[in-house]
mmCIF file of C-alpha atoms in Angstrom:
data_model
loop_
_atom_site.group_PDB
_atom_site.id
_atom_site.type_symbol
_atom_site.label_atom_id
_atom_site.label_comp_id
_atom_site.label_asym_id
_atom_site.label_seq_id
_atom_site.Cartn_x
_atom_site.Cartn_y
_atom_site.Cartn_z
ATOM 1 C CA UNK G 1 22.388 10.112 -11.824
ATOM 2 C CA UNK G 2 20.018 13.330 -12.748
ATOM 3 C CA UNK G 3 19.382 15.266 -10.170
ATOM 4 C CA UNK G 4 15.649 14.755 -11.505
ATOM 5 C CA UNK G 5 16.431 11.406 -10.792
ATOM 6 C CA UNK G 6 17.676 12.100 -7.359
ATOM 7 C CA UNK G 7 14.640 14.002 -6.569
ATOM 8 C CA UNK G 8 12.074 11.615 -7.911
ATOM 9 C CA UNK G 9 13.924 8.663 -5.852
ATOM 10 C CA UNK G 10 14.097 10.816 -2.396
ATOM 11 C CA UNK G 11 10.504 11.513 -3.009
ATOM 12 C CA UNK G 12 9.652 8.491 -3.797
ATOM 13 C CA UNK G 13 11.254 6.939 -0.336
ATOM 14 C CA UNK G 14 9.698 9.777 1.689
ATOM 15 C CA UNK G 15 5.715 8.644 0.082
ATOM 16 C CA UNK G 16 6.079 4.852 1.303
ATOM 17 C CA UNK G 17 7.350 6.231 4.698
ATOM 18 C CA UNK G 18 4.392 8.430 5.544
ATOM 19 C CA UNK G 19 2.353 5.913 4.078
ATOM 20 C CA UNK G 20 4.009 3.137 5.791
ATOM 21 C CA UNK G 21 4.185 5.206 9.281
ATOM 22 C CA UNK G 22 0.458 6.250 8.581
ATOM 23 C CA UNK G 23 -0.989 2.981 7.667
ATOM 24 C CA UNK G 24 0.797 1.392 11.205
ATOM 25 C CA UNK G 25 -0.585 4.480 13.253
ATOM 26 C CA UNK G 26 -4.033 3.086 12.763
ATOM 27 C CA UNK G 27 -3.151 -0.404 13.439
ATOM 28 C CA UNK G 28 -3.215 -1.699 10.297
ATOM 29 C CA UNK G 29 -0.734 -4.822 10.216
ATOM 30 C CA UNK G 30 1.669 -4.025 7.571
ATOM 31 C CA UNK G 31 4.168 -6.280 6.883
ATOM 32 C CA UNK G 32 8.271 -5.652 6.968
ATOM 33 C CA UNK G 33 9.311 -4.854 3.617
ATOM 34 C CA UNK G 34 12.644 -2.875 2.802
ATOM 35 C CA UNK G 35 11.559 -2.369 -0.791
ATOM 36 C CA UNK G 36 8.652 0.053 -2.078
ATOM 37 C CA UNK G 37 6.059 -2.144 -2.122
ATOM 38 C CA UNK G 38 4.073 -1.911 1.006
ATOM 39 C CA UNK G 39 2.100 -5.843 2.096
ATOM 40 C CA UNK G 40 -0.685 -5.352 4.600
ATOM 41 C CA UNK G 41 -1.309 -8.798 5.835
ATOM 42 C CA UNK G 42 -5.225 -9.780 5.442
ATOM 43 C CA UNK G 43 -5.104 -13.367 6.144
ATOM 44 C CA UNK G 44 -8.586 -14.319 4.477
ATOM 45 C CA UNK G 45 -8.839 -14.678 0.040
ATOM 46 C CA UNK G 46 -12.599 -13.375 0.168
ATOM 47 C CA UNK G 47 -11.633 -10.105 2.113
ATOM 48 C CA UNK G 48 -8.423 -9.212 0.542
ATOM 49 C CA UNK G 49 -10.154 -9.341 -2.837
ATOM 50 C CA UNK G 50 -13.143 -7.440 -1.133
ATOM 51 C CA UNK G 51 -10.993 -4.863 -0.056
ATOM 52 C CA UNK G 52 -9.377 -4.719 -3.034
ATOM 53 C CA UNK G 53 -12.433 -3.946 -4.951
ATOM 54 C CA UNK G 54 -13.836 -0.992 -2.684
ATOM 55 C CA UNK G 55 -10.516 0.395 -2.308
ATOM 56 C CA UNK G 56 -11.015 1.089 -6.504
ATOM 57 C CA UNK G 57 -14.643 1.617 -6.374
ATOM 58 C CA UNK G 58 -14.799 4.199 -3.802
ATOM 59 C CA UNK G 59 -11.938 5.572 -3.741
ATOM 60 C CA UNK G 60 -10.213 5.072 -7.370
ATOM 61 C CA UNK G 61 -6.968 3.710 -5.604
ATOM 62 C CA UNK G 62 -5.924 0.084 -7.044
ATOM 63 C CA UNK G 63 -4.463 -1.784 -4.272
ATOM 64 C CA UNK G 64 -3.549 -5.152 -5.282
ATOM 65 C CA UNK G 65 -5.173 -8.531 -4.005
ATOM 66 C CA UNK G 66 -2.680 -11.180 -3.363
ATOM 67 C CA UNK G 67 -4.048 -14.746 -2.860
ATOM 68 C CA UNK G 68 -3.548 -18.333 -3.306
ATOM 69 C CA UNK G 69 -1.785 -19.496 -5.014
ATOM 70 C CA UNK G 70 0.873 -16.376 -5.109
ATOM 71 C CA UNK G 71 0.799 -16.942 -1.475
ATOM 72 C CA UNK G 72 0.273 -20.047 0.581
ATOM 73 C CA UNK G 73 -3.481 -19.891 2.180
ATOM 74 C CA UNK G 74 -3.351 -17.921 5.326
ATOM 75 C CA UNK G 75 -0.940 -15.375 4.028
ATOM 76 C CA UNK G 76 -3.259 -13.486 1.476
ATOM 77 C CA UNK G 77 -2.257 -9.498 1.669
ATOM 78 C CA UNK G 78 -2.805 -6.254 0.212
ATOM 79 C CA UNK G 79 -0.074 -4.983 -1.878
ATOM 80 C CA UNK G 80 0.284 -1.257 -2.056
ATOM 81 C CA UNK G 81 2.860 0.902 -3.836
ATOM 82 C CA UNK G 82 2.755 4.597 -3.462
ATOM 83 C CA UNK G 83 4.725 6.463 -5.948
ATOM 84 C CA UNK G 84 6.607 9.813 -6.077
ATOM 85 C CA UNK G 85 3.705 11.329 -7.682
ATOM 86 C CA UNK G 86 1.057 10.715 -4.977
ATOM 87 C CA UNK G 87 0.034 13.709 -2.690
ATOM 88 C CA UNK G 88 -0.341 13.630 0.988
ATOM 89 C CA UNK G 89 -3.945 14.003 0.498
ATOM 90 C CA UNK G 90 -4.086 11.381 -1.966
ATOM 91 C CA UNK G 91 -2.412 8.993 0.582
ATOM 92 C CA UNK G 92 -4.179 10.050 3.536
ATOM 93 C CA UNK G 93 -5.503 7.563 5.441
ATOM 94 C CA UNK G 94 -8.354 9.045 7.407
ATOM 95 C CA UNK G 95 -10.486 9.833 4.095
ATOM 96 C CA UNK G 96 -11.096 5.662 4.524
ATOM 97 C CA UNK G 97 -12.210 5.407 7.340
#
């Protein structure tokens, strides 16, 4: 392995912490996940998609929808990945709310 490569994956690991650790320090119910991908647990089709939606019209962040029939009714969740490239600013959480 590169070291690039080792740099971009420890980076990488340390962005869906801090986004992970800041998304739960506002009480937003994401959902175990040991990969990168981070699922925030929404519950309802019509506001995950609504989220989904603002979260690229206001903000220019794509944060996917994930419905029925991907996921059984009930389930529906926000999928976000954070990447080695994203800032600290980018992925800060108070500019929402």
């Amino acid at each position: 392995m590169s070291d690039e490569g080792r740099l971009l994956r420890e980076k990488h690991q340390q962005n869906v912490r801090y986004l992970r650790n800041s998304l739960q320090e506002v009480g937003i119910p994401v959902v175990h996940c040991p990969s990168h991908i981070i699922p925030v647990h929404v519950g309802n089709p019509r506001y995950t998609t609504e989220v989904s939606n603002q979260l690229i019209d206001r903000y220019g962040h794509y944060v996917q929808a994930i419905n029925y029939p991907t996921v059984p009714f009930g389930e529906e969740k926000l999928r976000i990945a954070a990447t080695p490239f994203h800032t600290k600013k980018l992925m800060g959480i108070g500019r929402f709310f």
